[in-house]
Short mmCIF file of C-alpha atoms in Angstrom, two decimals:
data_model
loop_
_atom_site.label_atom_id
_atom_site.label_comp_id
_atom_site.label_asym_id
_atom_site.label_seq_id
_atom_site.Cartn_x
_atom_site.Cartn_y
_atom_site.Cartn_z
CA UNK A 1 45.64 118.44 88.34
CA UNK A 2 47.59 115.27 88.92
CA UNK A 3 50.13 115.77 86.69
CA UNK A 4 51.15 120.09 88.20
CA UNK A 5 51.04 117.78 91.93
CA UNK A 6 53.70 115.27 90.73
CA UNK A 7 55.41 117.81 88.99
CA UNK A 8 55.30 120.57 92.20
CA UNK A 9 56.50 117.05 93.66
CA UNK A 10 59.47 116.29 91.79
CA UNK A 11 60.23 120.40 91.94
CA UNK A 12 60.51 119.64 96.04
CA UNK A 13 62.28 116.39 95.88
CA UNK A 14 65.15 117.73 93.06
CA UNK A 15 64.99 121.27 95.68
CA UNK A 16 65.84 119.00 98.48
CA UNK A 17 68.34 116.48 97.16
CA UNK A 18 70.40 119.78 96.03
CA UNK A 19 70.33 121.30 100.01
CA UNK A 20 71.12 118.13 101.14
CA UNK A 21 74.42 117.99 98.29
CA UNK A 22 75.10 121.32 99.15
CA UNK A 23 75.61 120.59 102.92
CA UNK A 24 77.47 117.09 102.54
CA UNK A 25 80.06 119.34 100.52
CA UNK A 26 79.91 122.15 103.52
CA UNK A 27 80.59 119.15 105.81
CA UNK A 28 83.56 117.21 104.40
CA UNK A 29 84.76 121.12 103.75
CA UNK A 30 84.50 120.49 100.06
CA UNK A 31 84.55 123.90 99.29
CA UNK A 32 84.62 125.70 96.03
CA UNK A 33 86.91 128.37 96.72
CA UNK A 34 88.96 127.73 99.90
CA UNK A 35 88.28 128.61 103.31
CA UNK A 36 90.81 131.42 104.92
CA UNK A 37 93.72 130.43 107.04
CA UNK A 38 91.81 132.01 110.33
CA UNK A 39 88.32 129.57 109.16
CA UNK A 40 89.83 126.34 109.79
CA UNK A 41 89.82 127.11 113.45
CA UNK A 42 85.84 126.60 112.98
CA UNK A 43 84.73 123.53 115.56
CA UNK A 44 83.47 120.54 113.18
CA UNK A 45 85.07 120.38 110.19
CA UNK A 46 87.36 117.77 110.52
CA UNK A 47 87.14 114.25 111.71
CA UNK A 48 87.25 113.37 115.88
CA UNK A 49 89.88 116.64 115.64
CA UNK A 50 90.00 119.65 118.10
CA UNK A 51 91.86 122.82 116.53
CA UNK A 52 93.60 124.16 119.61
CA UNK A 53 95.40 126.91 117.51
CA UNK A 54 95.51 128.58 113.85
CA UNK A 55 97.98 131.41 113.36
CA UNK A 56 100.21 132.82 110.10
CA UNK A 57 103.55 131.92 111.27
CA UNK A 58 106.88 132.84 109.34
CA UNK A 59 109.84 130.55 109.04
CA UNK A 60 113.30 131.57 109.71
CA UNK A 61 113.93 132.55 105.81
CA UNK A 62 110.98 135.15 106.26
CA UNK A 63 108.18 132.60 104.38
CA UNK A 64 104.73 133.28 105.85
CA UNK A 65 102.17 130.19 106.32
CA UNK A 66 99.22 128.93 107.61
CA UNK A 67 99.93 126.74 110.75
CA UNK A 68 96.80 124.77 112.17
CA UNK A 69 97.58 122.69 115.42
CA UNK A 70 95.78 120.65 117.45
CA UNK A 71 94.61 117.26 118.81
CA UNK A 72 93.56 113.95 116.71
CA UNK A 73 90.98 111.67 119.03
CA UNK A 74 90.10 108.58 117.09
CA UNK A 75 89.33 107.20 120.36
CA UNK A 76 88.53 107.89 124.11
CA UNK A 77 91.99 107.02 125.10
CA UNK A 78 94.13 108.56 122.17
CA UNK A 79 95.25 112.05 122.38
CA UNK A 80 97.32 112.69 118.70
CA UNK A 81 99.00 116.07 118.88
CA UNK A 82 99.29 117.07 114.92
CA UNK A 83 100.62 120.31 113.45
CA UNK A 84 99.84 121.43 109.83
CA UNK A 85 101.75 123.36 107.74
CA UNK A 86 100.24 125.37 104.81
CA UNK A 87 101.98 127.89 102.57
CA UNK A 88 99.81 130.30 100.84
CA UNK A 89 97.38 129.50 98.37
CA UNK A 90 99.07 130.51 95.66
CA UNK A 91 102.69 129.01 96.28
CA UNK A 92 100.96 125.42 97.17
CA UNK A 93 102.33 123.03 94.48
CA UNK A 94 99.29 120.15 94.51
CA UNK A 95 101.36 117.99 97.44
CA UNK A 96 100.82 116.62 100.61
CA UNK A 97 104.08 115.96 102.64
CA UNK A 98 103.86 113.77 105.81
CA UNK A 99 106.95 113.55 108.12
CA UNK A 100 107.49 110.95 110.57
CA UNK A 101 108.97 111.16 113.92
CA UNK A 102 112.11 109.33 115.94
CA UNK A 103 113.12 107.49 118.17
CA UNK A 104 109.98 106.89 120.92
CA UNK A 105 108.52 110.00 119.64
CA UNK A 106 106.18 112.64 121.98
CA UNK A 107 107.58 115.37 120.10
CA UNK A 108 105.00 117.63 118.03
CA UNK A 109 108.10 119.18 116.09
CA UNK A 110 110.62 116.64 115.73
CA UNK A 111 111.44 118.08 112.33
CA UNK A 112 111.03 121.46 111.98
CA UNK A 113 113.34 122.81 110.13
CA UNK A 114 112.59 119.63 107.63
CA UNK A 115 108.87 120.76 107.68
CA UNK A 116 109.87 124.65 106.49
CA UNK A 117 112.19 123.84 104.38
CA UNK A 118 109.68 122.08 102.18
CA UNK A 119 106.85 124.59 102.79
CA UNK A 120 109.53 126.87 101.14
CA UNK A 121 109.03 124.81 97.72
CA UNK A 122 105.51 124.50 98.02
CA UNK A 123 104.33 121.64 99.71
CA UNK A 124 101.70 121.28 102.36
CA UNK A 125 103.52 119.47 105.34
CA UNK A 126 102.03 117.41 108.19
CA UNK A 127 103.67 116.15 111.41
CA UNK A 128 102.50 114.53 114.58
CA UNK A 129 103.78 113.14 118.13
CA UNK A 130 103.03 109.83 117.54
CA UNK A 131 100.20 109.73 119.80
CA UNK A 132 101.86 110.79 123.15
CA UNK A 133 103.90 114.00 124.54
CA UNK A 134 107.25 112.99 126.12
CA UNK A 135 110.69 113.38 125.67
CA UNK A 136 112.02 111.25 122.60
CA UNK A 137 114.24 108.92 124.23
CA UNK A 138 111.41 107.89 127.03
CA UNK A 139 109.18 105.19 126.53
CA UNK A 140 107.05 106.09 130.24
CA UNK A 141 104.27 106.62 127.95
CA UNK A 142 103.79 102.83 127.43
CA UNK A 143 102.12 102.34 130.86
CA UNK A 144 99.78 103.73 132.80
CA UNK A 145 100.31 105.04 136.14
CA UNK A 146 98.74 101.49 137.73
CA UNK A 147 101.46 99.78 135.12
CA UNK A 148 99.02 98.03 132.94
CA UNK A 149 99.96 98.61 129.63
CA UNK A 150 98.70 102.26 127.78
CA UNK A 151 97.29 100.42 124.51
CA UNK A 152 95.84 103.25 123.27
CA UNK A 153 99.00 104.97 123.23
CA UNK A 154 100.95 102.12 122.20
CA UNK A 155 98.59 101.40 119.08
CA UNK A 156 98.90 104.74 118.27
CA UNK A 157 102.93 104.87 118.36
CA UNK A 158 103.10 101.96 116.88
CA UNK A 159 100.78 102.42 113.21
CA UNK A 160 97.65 104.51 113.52
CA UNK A 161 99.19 108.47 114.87
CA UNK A 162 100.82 108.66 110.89
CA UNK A 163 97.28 107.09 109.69
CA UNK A 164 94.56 109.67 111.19
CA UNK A 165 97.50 112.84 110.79
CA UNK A 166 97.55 111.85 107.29
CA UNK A 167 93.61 111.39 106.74
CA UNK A 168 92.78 115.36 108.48
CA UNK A 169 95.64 116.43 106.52
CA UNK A 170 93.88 115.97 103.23
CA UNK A 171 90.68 117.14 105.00
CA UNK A 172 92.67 120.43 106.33
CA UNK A 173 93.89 120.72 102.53
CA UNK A 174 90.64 120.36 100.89
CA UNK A 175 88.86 123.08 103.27
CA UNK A 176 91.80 125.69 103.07
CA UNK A 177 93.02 124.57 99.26
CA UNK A 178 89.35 124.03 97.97
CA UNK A 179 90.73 120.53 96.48
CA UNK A 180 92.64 117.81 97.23
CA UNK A 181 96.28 117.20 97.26
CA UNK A 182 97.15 115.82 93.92
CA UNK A 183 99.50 114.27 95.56
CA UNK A 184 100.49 112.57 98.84
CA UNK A 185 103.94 111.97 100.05
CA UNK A 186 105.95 110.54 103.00
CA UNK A 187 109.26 110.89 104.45
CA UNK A 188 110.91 109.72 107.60
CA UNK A 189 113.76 108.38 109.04
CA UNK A 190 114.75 105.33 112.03
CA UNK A 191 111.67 105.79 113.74
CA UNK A 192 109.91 107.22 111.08
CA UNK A 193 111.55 105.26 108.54
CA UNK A 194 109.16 102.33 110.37
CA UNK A 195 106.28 104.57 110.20
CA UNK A 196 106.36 104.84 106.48
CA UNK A 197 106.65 101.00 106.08
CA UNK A 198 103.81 100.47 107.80
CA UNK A 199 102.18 102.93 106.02
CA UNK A 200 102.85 101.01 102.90
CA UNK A 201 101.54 97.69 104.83
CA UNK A 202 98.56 98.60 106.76
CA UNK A 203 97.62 102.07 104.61
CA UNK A 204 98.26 101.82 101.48
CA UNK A 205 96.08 104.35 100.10
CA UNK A 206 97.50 107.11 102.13
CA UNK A 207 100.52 108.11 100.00
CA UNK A 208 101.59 107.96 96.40
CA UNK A 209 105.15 107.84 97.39
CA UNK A 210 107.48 107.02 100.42
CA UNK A 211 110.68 107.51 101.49
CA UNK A 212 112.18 106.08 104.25
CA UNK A 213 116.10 105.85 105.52
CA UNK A 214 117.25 103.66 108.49
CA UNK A 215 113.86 102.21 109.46
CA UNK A 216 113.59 100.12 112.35
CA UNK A 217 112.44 96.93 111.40
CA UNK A 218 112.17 94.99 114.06
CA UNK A 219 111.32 96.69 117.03
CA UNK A 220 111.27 94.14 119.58
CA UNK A 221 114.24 93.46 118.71
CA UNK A 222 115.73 96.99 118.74
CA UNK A 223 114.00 97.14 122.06
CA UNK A 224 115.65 93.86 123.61
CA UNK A 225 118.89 95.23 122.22
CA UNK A 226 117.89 98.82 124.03
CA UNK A 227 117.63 96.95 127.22
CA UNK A 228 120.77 94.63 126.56
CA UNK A 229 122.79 98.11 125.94
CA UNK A 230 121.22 99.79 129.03
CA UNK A 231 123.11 96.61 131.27
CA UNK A 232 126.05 96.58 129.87
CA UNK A 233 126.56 100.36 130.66
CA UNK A 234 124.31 100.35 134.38
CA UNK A 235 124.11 96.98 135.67
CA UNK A 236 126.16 94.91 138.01
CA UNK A 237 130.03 95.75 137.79
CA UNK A 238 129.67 97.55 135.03
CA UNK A 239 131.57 100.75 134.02
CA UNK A 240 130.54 103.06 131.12
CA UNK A 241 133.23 104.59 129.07
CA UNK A 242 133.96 108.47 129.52
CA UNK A 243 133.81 110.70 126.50
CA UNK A 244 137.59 110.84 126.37
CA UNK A 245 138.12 106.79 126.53
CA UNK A 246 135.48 106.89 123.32
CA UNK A 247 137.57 109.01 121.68
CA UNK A 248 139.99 106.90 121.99
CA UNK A 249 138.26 104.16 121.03
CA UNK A 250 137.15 105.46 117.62
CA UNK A 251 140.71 106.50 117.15
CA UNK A 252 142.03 103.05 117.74
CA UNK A 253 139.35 101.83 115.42
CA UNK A 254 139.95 104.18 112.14
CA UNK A 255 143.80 103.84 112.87
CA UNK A 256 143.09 99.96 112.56
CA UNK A 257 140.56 99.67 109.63
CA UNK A 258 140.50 102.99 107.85
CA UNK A 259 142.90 102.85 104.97
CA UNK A 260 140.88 98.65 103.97
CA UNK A 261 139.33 100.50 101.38
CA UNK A 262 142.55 102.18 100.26
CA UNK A 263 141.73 105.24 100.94
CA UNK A 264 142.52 106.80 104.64
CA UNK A 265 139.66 109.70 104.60
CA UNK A 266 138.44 108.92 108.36
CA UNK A 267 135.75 107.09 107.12
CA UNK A 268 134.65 103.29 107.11
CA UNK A 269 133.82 102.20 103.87
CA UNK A 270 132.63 98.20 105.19
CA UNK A 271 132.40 99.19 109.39
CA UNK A 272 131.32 95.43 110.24
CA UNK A 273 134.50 93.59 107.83
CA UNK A 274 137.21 96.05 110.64
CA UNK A 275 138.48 92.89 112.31
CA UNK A 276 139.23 95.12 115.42
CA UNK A 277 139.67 93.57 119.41
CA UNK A 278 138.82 96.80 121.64
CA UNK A 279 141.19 94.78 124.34
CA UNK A 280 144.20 96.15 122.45
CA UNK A 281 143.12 99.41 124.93
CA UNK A 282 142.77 97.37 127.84
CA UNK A 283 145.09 99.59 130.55
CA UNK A 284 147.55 97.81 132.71
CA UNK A 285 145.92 98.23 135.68
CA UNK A 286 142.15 97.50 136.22
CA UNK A 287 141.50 100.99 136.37
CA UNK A 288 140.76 103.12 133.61
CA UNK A 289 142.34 105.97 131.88
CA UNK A 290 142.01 108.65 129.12
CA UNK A 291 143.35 106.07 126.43
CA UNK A 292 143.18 103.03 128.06
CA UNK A 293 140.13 100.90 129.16
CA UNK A 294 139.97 99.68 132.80
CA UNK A 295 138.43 96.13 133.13
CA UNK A 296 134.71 97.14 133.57
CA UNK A 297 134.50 99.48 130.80
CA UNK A 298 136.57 97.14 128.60
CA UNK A 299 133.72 94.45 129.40
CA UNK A 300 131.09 96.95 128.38
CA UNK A 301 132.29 97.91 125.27
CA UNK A 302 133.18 94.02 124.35
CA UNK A 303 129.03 93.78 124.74
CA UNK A 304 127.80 96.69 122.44
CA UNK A 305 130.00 95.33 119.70
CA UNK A 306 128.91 91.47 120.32
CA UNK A 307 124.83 92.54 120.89
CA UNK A 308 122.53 90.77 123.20
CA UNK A 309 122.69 86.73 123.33
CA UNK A 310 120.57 84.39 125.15
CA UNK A 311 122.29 82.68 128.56
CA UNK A 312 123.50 79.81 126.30
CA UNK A 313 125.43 82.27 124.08
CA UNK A 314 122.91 82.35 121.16
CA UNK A 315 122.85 85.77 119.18
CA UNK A 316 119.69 87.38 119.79
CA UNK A 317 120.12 90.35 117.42
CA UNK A 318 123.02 92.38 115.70
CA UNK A 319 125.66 94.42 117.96
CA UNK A 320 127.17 97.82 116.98
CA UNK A 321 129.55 97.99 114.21
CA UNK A 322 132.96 99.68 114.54
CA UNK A 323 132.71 103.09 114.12
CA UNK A 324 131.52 106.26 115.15
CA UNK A 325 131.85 105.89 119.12
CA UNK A 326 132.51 108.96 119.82
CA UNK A 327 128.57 109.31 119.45
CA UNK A 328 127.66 106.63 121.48
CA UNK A 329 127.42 108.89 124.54
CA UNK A 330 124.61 110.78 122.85
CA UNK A 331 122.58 107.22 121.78
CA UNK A 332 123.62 104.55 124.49
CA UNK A 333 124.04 105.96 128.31
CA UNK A 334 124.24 109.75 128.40
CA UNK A 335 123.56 112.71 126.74
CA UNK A 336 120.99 115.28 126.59
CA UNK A 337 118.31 112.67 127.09
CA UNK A 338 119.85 111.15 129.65
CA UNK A 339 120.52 107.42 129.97
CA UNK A 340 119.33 105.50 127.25
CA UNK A 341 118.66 102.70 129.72
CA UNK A 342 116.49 104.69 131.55
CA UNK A 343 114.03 104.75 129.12
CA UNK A 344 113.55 100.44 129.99
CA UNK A 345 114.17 101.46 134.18
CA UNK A 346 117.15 100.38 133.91
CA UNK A 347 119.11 103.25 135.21
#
């Protein structure tokens, strides 16, 4: 009688153990088979996440996918926006693709067409907004409307947005896929080209591989340099160059240095070896011109070449080579974003 008890027993205990396997695997969305593109709306499946949309989009070569969007909450103060991108079950290749963002980020998209041209050769891709919505040459986000500092955000922007994206992108993978991503890869570039260093530093189980171009290193330093660049072009006296005048500038400067590598193609092979003095364009008069620079803009340039330098005249990080200033309207005091200075209150 004893013995059919402890056997009826064991019969429960084994019954029990296997409901309880069976729902861990329903709850980390371990499943079997895959859940449908339309399921992984379902509330719950993935960690401190809130799907706000799922939909089959198409990308502009005609590719259908599964898009999941929505919100990352690690905690009570971080709101990551996060967009998935799945192609089809049976055109996934095994991979996980995180992309990284730019500049001061707040943009869910910053990469589309990056994100569908790689869903077009198979692989799943993930993107975020770095913890914050904004425009991407704004750093508001950083404080709170009483100015203290937004540290939430700030942590976020600054290591864990790529982190958590990257974690409920496997999760999104396994529920939809019915397996993991074989594997897990990262690309980004300036900003993002940070975000995957720090991946490799803080994270470095998140990806198998990670390529980054431009990254930027040192961001207090890019920052100071930010601010340093803002002044020259908005503070006291100071006059920033009109697109013509830059024009000119980068003229002057491929006319001077071009041909060192002994070939004239319009292209500096060695930009910081140009041994270049922008006061060869200093106009006659302290006013400007077209092709000349008037005395205020002339200052202004002479500071984004030098970089920013302690009162005492010590270097505090690298200026801007020669080269390419026909661009600096879009990165240094206009543009589509607007000032670049304004992003520090500077303008």
């Amino acid at each position: 009688m004893k013995k059919r008890i402890g056997r009826a027993w064991l019969r429960l205990m084994w019954l029990g153990a296997w409901v309880m396997g069976a729902s861990a695997l329903v709850a980390t969305g371990a499943y079997a088979e895959g859940l449908t593109c339309m399921e992984l709306s379902d509330p719950g499946l993935f960690s401190n996440t809130v799907v706000s949309r799922v939909s089959v989009a198409t990308a502009r070569d005609g590719s259908r996918y599964c898009k999941v969007e929505g919100t990352i909450r690690p905690t009570p103060g971080s709101v990551i926006g996060v967009v998935y991108r799945l192609p089809f079950k049976a055109k996934w290749n095994g991979r996980l693709l995180g992309l990284g963002g730019g500049a001061f980020g707040g943009v869910l998209n910053f990469s589309p067409n990056a994100g569908e041209r790689f869903i077009r050769r198979g692989y799943a891709v993930a993107a975020s907004d770095s913890g914050h919505s904004g425009k991407a040459m704004l750093a508001e986000w950083g404080l709170n409307a009483n100015g203290t500092p937004n540290r939430d955000a700030i942590i976020d922007y600054a290591h864990r947005a790529i982190h958590v994206m990257t974690v409920v992108a496997k999760q999104v993978i396994r529920a939809y896929y019915g397996e993991p991503p074989r594997y897990s890869y990262y690309e980004g570039c300036s900003t993002g080209g940070r975000m995957g260093l720090v991946e490799v530093q803080r994270y470095p189980h998140d990806y198998d591989g990670v390529v980054v171009g431009a990254p930027v290193m040192h961001l207090s330093h890019v920052t100071t340099t930010g601010i340093w660049q803002g002044r020259a072009f908005h503070g006291d006296g100071a006059t920033a160059p009109s697109q013509a005048q830059l024009q000119a500038l980068s003229d002057a400067v491929l006319a001077a240095c071009d041909a060192d590598d002994g070939v004239q193609d319009g292209v500096l092979n060695d930009p910081p070896s140009c041994d270049w003095d922008p006061a060869v364009l200093a106009c006659e008069s302290e006013t400007g011109g077209d092709q000349c620079l008037g005395v205020g803009e002339l200052a202004a340039v002479q500071k984004i070449y030098a970089g920013p330098m302690a009162s005492d005249g010590t270097p505090l990080y690298v200026g801007v080579p020669p080269g390419g200033e026909e661009n600096w309207g879009s990165w240094l005091f206009a543009g589509d974003h607007g000032p670049f200075g304004s992003a520090y209150g500077l303008a």
